[in-house]
């Protein structure tokens, strides 16, 4: 699934941000916990000094053997239990208020009292529960993450929309651009350097393409015209020779064959010119075309050809096939389909033209074997040994269809019948 640049960057920003916040949260938690312990430890060390000083001033404190209001106790120890260094550790103690064990930070320090006795001072202070700290920190980070994501999406969306506006204008211009159709060149200046360069390069590319297109168009038209004239002259001269009574049958047949070949060259020249014009989008104007009426008109125009082949033509209207189409191309499209269905039909064969809302089917009898669906619309592919065929009729049909997105033409062979199915609105 393709996404726009805006959502593409946001997706990766969110993924990277989630990873960064997860790592940062772990480091932040370790740092906060270390700071809490460090501050508590400093307080315990300070209290140790204060309590030992108080013991020397008030010997009654030596009787404080259990934790009370002051959260410390002093117990006598033997000389062997005496340690010079203070010890800090965490320990759980029961709390009546919460009716459960709570974490405490504990300091143990041994000292010698004024009576030269070894004493052990134990001081405790309540600390923040780590699970509560984790919960609070996680909650804060989730809120922070959501706020950051929303902020990034909004800010990134706004900034990208603003920054990419010139790009969308250039893209829209390219979508509307068509060969051979003059378009106004707007000299817009963009703040972003890359878009300015892109616009300049695209304008220059369009100018180059238009020049090449014009030169190619002129060349094809001139070449076609230059070929048509001598071919027509040669055919006329051959007609004059054929009318000569001095020709024997052999020479007459020879000249007739040459004339037919020249006529085929004329048809080939016209077909190639037509293909070139279609591919170069020289039939851009469209209008509403009633294909039902056009088919009826074409069948009338080909009455002589139909009678010559003795083909039974049936127009079956199951719907109204209408579309915005170039009228000339619609005429060429249907003419080629109709001529193809009649020309390669059997004598006294059948042609059924079924018209639906989104489909026109040409069903005709003909060759007893099907044609190659993968090659039938290729240029110069011939479906029979007919030397009068240029092999471009079906190729012209396919080229016309390619000019209209959502349209298609397919070939099928079923029950000894050939089907050419024209469809629209397939998107």
Coordinates of C-alpha atoms in Angstrom, one line a residue:
X1 CA 0.0 0.0 0.0
X2 CA 1.4 3.3 -1.1
X3 CA 1.3 6.3 1.3
X4 CA 2.1 10.0 0.9
X5 CA 5.4 11.5 1.9
X6 CA 3.7 13.1 5.0
X7 CA 2.4 9.8 6.4
X8 CA 5.6 8.0 5.4
X9 CA 7.8 10.3 7.5
X10 CA 5.3 10.4 10.4
X11 CA 5.3 6.6 10.6
X12 CA 9.0 6.3 10.9
X13 CA 9.2 9.3 13.3
X14 CA 6.8 7.6 15.6
X15 CA 8.6 4.3 15.5
X16 CA 12.0 6.0 16.2
X17 CA 10.5 8.2 18.9
X18 CA 9.0 5.2 20.6
X19 CA 12.4 3.4 20.7
X20 CA 14.2 6.6 21.9
X21 CA 11.6 7.2 24.7
X22 CA 11.8 3.5 25.8
X23 CA 15.6 3.7 26.1
X24 CA 15.4 7.2 27.7
X25 CA 12.8 6.0 30.2
X26 CA 15.0 3.1 31.4
X27 CA 18.0 5.5 31.8
X28 CA 15.8 8.1 33.4
X29 CA 14.4 5.6 35.9
X30 CA 17.8 4.4 36.9
X31 CA 19.0 8.0 37.3
X32 CA 16.0 9.0 39.4
X33 CA 16.4 5.9 41.6
X34 CA 20.1 6.6 42.1
X35 CA 19.3 10.2 43.0
X36 CA 16.7 9.1 45.5
X37 CA 19.0 6.7 47.2
X38 CA 21.9 9.2 47.2
X39 CA 19.8 11.9 48.9
X40 CA 18.4 9.4 51.4
X41 CA 21.9 8.1 52.2
X42 CA 23.2 11.6 52.8
X43 CA 20.4 12.2 55.2
X44 CA 21.0 8.9 57.1
X45 CA 24.7 9.7 57.4
X46 CA 23.9 13.1 58.8
X47 CA 21.4 11.7 61.3
X48 CA 24.0 9.1 62.4
X49 CA 26.4 11.9 63.4
X50 CA 23.6 13.8 65.2
X51 CA 22.4 10.7 67.1
X52 CA 25.9 9.7 68.2
X53 CA 26.5 13.3 69.5
X54 CA 23.2 13.2 71.3
X55 CA 24.1 9.8 73.0
X56 CA 27.2 11.3 74.5
X57 CA 25.1 14.2 75.9
X58 CA 22.1 12.0 76.9
X59 CA 23.1 8.4 78.0
X60 CA 19.3 7.6 78.3
X61 CA 19.3 7.2 74.5
X62 CA 21.3 4.0 74.8
X63 CA 18.1 2.4 76.2
X64 CA 16.3 3.1 72.9
X65 CA 16.5 -0.6 71.7
X66 CA 13.5 -0.6 69.3
X67 CA 12.4 1.5 66.5
X68 CA 10.1 4.2 67.8
X69 CA 9.1 7.6 66.9
X70 CA 12.6 8.6 66.0
X71 CA 13.1 5.6 63.7
X72 CA 16.4 4.5 65.2
X73 CA 17.6 1.9 67.8
X74 CA 20.8 1.2 69.6
X75 CA 21.8 -2.3 70.7
X76 CA 25.0 -3.4 72.4
X77 CA 27.3 -5.8 70.5
X78 CA 30.4 -7.8 71.2
X79 CA 33.9 -6.7 70.3
X80 CA 33.9 -9.4 67.6
X81 CA 30.8 -8.0 65.9
X82 CA 32.2 -4.5 65.8
X83 CA 32.7 -3.1 62.3
X84 CA 34.5 0.1 61.4
X85 CA 32.4 0.9 58.3
X86 CA 28.8 2.0 58.0
X87 CA 26.5 -0.2 56.0
X88 CA 23.6 0.9 53.8
X89 CA 20.9 -1.5 52.4
X90 CA 17.2 -1.7 51.6
X91 CA 14.8 -3.7 53.8
X92 CA 11.0 -4.2 54.1
X93 CA 9.3 -3.4 57.3
X94 CA 5.7 -3.8 58.3
X95 CA 3.6 -0.6 58.4
X96 CA 0.5 -0.6 60.6
X97 CA -1.1 2.3 58.6
X98 CA -0.9 0.4 55.3
X99 CA -1.1 -3.0 56.8
X100 CA 1.7 -4.3 54.6
X101 CA 5.4 -4.2 54.3
X102 CA 7.0 -1.0 52.9
X103 CA 10.5 -0.4 51.6
X104 CA 13.0 1.3 53.9
X105 CA 16.5 2.5 53.5
X106 CA 18.6 1.3 56.5
X107 CA 22.0 2.5 57.8
X108 CA 24.0 0.5 60.3
X109 CA 26.9 2.1 62.2
X110 CA 29.0 0.7 65.1
X111 CA 30.4 3.1 67.7
X112 CA 32.0 3.1 71.2
X113 CA 29.9 4.9 73.8
X114 CA 31.2 7.0 76.7
X115 CA 31.3 3.9 78.8
X116 CA 33.7 2.2 76.4
X117 CA 31.0 -0.3 75.3
X118 CA 30.4 -1.4 71.7
X119 CA 27.1 -0.2 70.4
X120 CA 25.3 -0.7 67.0
X121 CA 23.2 2.2 65.7
X122 CA 20.5 1.2 63.2
X123 CA 18.6 4.1 61.5
X124 CA 15.8 3.6 59.0
X125 CA 13.8 5.9 56.8
X126 CA 10.9 5.2 54.5
X127 CA 11.6 5.4 50.8
X128 CA 9.4 5.6 47.7
X129 CA 8.1 2.2 46.5
X130 CA 9.9 1.2 43.3
X131 CA 6.7 -0.3 41.8
X132 CA 4.9 3.0 42.5
X133 CA 7.8 4.9 41.0
X134 CA 7.7 2.7 37.9
X135 CA 4.0 3.1 37.6
X136 CA 4.1 6.9 38.0
X137 CA 7.1 7.2 35.6
X138 CA 5.4 4.9 33.0
X139 CA 2.2 6.9 33.2
X140 CA 4.1 10.2 32.8
X141 CA 6.1 8.8 29.8
X142 CA 2.9 7.5 28.1
X143 CA 1.3 10.9 28.5
X144 CA 4.5 12.5 27.2
X145 CA 4.6 10.1 24.3
X146 CA 1.0 10.7 23.3
X147 CA 1.5 14.5 23.5
X148 CA 4.7 14.3 21.5
X149 CA 3.1 12.1 18.8
X150 CA 0.1 14.4 18.5
X151 CA 2.4 17.4 18.4
X152 CA 4.7 15.8 15.8
X153 CA 1.8 14.7 13.6
X154 CA 0.2 18.2 13.7
X155 CA 3.4 20.2 13.3
X156 CA 4.9 17.8 10.8
X157 CA 1.6 17.7 8.8
X158 CA 1.3 21.5 8.8
X159 CA 5.0 22.1 7.9
X160 CA 5.0 19.4 5.2
X161 CA 1.8 20.6 3.7
X162 CA 3.2 24.1 3.6
X163 CA 6.6 23.0 2.3
X164 CA 5.3 20.5 -0.2
X165 CA 2.6 22.9 -1.7
X166 CA 4.9 23.9 -4.6
X167 CA 5.6 20.2 -5.3
X168 CA 1.8 19.5 -5.5
X169 CA 1.4 22.4 -7.9
X170 CA 4.2 21.1 -10.1
X171 CA 2.7 17.6 -10.0
X172 CA -0.7 18.9 -10.9
X173 CA 0.8 20.7 -13.9
X174 CA 2.4 17.4 -15.0
X175 CA -0.9 15.6 -14.7
X176 CA -2.6 18.1 -16.9
X177 CA 0.1 18.2 -19.5
X178 CA -0.5 16.5 -22.8
X179 CA 1.6 16.4 -25.9
X180 CA 0.6 18.8 -28.6
X181 CA -1.7 20.8 -26.4
X182 CA -0.3 24.3 -25.7
X183 CA -0.2 25.2 -22.1
X184 CA 0.5 28.5 -20.4
X185 CA 4.0 28.5 -18.9
X186 CA 3.7 30.3 -15.5
X187 CA 7.0 31.7 -14.3
X188 CA 6.4 31.0 -10.6
X189 CA 9.2 31.4 -8.1
X190 CA 9.4 29.1 -5.2
X191 CA 11.1 29.8 -1.9
X192 CA 12.5 26.3 -1.7
X193 CA 15.6 26.0 -3.9
X194 CA 15.0 22.3 -4.9
X195 CA 11.4 23.0 -6.0
X196 CA 12.5 26.0 -8.0
X197 CA 15.2 23.9 -9.8
X198 CA 12.6 21.1 -10.4
X199 CA 10.1 23.5 -11.9
X200 CA 12.7 25.0 -14.2
X201 CA 13.9 21.6 -15.4
X202 CA 10.4 20.4 -16.0
X203 CA 9.6 23.5 -18.0
X204 CA 12.7 23.0 -20.1
X205 CA 11.9 19.3 -20.5
X206 CA 8.3 20.1 -21.7
X207 CA 9.7 22.6 -24.3
X208 CA 12.2 20.0 -25.6
X209 CA 9.5 17.3 -25.8
X210 CA 7.1 19.7 -27.6
X211 CA 9.8 20.5 -30.1
X212 CA 10.6 16.8 -30.7
X213 CA 6.8 16.1 -30.9
X214 CA 6.2 18.8 -33.4
X215 CA 9.2 17.7 -35.6
X216 CA 8.1 14.1 -35.5
X217 CA 4.5 15.1 -36.3
X218 CA 5.7 17.2 -39.3
X219 CA 8.0 14.4 -40.5
X220 CA 5.2 11.8 -40.4
X221 CA 2.7 14.0 -42.1
X222 CA 5.2 15.1 -44.8
X223 CA 6.4 11.5 -45.3
X224 CA 2.9 10.2 -45.6
X225 CA 1.9 13.0 -48.0
X226 CA 5.0 12.5 -50.1
X227 CA 4.3 8.7 -50.3
X228 CA 0.6 9.1 -51.1
X229 CA 1.3 11.3 -54.2
X230 CA 3.7 9.0 -56.1
X231 CA 1.7 5.9 -55.1
X232 CA -1.5 7.5 -56.5
X233 CA 0.4 8.5 -59.7
X234 CA 1.8 5.0 -60.2
X235 CA -1.6 3.4 -59.6
X236 CA -3.2 5.7 -62.2
X237 CA -0.4 4.9 -64.7
X238 CA -1.0 1.2 -64.1
X239 CA -4.8 1.7 -64.7
X240 CA -3.9 3.3 -68.0
X241 CA -1.7 0.4 -69.0
X242 CA -4.4 -2.1 -68.0
X243 CA -6.8 -0.4 -70.4
X244 CA -4.3 -1.0 -73.3
X245 CA -5.8 -3.6 -75.6
X246 CA -2.4 -4.7 -76.7
X247 CA -1.6 -6.4 -73.3
X248 CA -1.8 -10.2 -73.2
X249 CA -3.4 -12.0 -70.2
X250 CA 0.0 -12.7 -68.5
X251 CA 1.0 -9.0 -68.5
X252 CA -2.5 -8.0 -67.5
X253 CA -2.4 -10.3 -64.5
X254 CA 1.0 -9.0 -63.6
X255 CA 0.0 -5.3 -63.7
X256 CA -3.2 -6.2 -61.7
X257 CA -1.0 -7.8 -59.0
X258 CA 1.3 -4.8 -58.9
X259 CA -1.7 -2.5 -58.6
X260 CA -3.1 -4.5 -55.7
X261 CA 0.3 -4.4 -53.9
X262 CA 0.4 -0.6 -54.4
X263 CA -3.1 -0.2 -53.0
X264 CA -2.0 -2.3 -50.0
X265 CA 1.0 0.1 -49.6
X266 CA -1.5 3.0 -49.6
X267 CA -3.6 1.3 -46.9
X268 CA -0.5 0.5 -44.9
X269 CA 0.7 4.1 -45.2
X270 CA -2.7 5.5 -44.0
X271 CA -2.8 3.0 -41.1
X272 CA 0.7 3.8 -39.9
X273 CA -0.1 7.5 -40.1
X274 CA -3.3 6.9 -38.1
X275 CA -1.4 4.9 -35.5
X276 CA 1.1 7.7 -35.1
X277 CA -1.5 10.3 -34.7
X278 CA -3.4 8.3 -32.1
X279 CA -0.2 7.6 -30.1
X280 CA 0.8 11.2 -30.2
X281 CA -2.6 12.2 -28.7
X282 CA -3.7 14.2 -31.7
X283 CA -7.3 13.2 -31.0
X284 CA -7.8 14.9 -27.7
X285 CA -11.2 16.5 -28.0
X286 CA -14.0 14.4 -26.5
X287 CA -17.8 14.6 -26.5
X288 CA -20.7 12.4 -25.6
X289 CA -20.9 9.5 -28.1
X290 CA -23.9 7.2 -28.5
X291 CA -22.3 4.0 -29.5
X292 CA -25.7 2.3 -30.2
X293 CA -26.5 4.9 -32.9
X294 CA -23.0 4.8 -34.3
X295 CA -23.1 1.0 -34.7
X296 CA -26.5 1.2 -36.5
X297 CA -25.1 3.8 -38.8
X298 CA -21.9 1.8 -39.6
X299 CA -23.9 -1.4 -40.4
X300 CA -26.0 0.6 -42.9
X301 CA -22.8 2.0 -44.5
X302 CA -21.3 -1.5 -44.9
X303 CA -24.5 -3.0 -46.4
X304 CA -22.8 -3.7 -49.7
X305 CA -19.9 -5.5 -48.0
X306 CA -22.3 -7.4 -45.8
X307 CA -24.4 -8.5 -48.8
X308 CA -21.3 -9.5 -50.7
X309 CA -20.2 -11.8 -47.9
X310 CA -23.8 -12.9 -47.2
X311 CA -23.4 -12.4 -43.5
X312 CA -26.4 -12.3 -41.2
X313 CA -25.9 -9.3 -38.9
X314 CA -27.9 -9.0 -35.7
X315 CA -27.8 -6.0 -33.4
X316 CA -29.0 -7.0 -29.9
X317 CA -29.5 -3.9 -27.7
X318 CA -29.6 -4.9 -24.0
X319 CA -28.6 -1.4 -22.8
X320 CA -27.3 2.0 -23.8
X321 CA -23.6 2.3 -24.3
X322 CA -22.6 5.9 -24.0
X323 CA -19.3 7.5 -23.1
X324 CA -17.2 10.7 -23.5
X325 CA -15.0 9.7 -26.5
X326 CA -13.4 11.3 -29.5
X327 CA -16.0 11.0 -32.2
X328 CA -13.4 10.2 -34.9
X329 CA -11.7 7.6 -32.8
X330 CA -15.1 6.0 -31.9
X331 CA -15.9 5.8 -35.6
X332 CA -12.5 4.2 -36.4
X333 CA -12.7 1.8 -33.4
X334 CA -16.2 0.5 -34.3
X335 CA -15.4 0.5 -38.1
X336 CA -12.4 -1.7 -37.6
X337 CA -14.2 -4.1 -35.3
X338 CA -17.1 -4.3 -37.8
X339 CA -14.9 -4.8 -40.9
X340 CA -12.8 -7.4 -39.1
X341 CA -15.9 -9.4 -38.1
X342 CA -17.3 -9.3 -41.6
X343 CA -14.1 -9.7 -43.6
X344 CA -12.9 -12.8 -41.7
X345 CA -16.4 -14.3 -41.4
X346 CA -17.6 -17.3 -43.3
X347 CA -19.7 -16.8 -46.4
X348 CA -23.3 -16.9 -45.1
X349 CA -21.9 -16.6 -41.6
X350 CA -23.3 -14.9 -38.6
X351 CA -22.4 -11.7 -36.8
X352 CA -24.1 -10.8 -33.5
X353 CA -23.4 -7.3 -32.0
X354 CA -24.6 -7.3 -28.4
X355 CA -24.8 -3.9 -26.7
X356 CA -25.0 -3.5 -22.9
X357 CA -24.5 -0.5 -20.6
X358 CA -20.8 -1.1 -20.1
X359 CA -19.9 -3.7 -22.8
X360 CA -20.2 -4.3 -26.6
X361 CA -19.5 -7.8 -27.9
X362 CA -18.8 -8.6 -31.5
X363 CA -19.6 -12.4 -31.9
X364 CA -18.9 -13.8 -35.3
X365 CA -18.4 -17.1 -37.0
X366 CA -15.2 -17.7 -39.0
X367 CA -12.0 -19.8 -38.7
X368 CA -12.7 -23.1 -37.0
X369 CA -9.7 -22.6 -34.7
X370 CA -9.1 -19.7 -32.2
X371 CA -6.5 -17.1 -32.7
X372 CA -3.6 -16.3 -30.3
X373 CA -5.0 -13.9 -27.7
X374 CA -1.5 -12.8 -26.7
X375 CA -0.5 -11.7 -30.2
X376 CA -3.8 -10.8 -31.9
X377 CA -3.5 -7.1 -31.2
X378 CA 0.2 -6.9 -32.1
X379 CA 1.2 -4.9 -35.2
X380 CA 1.5 -6.8 -38.4
X381 CA 0.1 -9.9 -36.9
X382 CA -2.2 -11.5 -39.5
X383 CA -5.0 -13.9 -38.6
X384 CA -5.0 -15.4 -42.1
X385 CA -3.1 -15.6 -45.3
X386 CA -4.9 -12.7 -46.7
X387 CA -2.3 -10.6 -48.7
X388 CA -4.6 -7.6 -48.8
X389 CA -4.5 -7.1 -45.0
X390 CA -2.0 -4.7 -43.5
X391 CA -2.0 -6.4 -40.1
X392 CA -2.7 -3.1 -38.4
X393 CA -6.5 -3.0 -38.0
X394 CA -6.6 -4.7 -34.5
X395 CA -3.5 -2.9 -33.5
X396 CA -5.2 0.4 -34.2
X397 CA -8.1 -0.7 -32.0
X398 CA -5.8 -1.5 -29.1
X399 CA -4.0 1.7 -29.4
X400 CA -7.2 3.7 -29.3
X401 CA -8.4 1.8 -26.2
X402 CA -5.1 2.6 -24.4
X403 CA -5.9 6.3 -24.7
X404 CA -8.8 5.8 -22.3
X405 CA -8.1 4.6 -18.7
X406 CA -10.6 2.0 -17.5
X407 CA -11.3 0.7 -21.1
X408 CA -10.2 -2.7 -22.4
X409 CA -10.7 -5.0 -25.4
X410 CA -10.3 -8.7 -25.1
X411 CA -10.5 -11.7 -27.5
X412 CA -12.1 -15.1 -26.8
X413 CA -12.9 -18.2 -28.8
X414 CA -15.8 -20.3 -27.5
X415 CA -18.2 -22.8 -29.2
X416 CA -16.5 -22.1 -32.6
X417 CA -17.3 -18.4 -32.3
X418 CA -14.9 -15.5 -32.2
X419 CA -15.6 -12.8 -29.5
X420 CA -14.2 -9.3 -29.4
X421 CA -15.4 -7.7 -26.2
X422 CA -15.2 -3.9 -25.7
X423 CA -15.5 -2.9 -22.0
X424 CA -15.5 0.4 -20.1
X425 CA -15.5 1.5 -16.5
X426 CA -13.2 -1.3 -15.4
X427 CA -11.4 0.8 -12.8

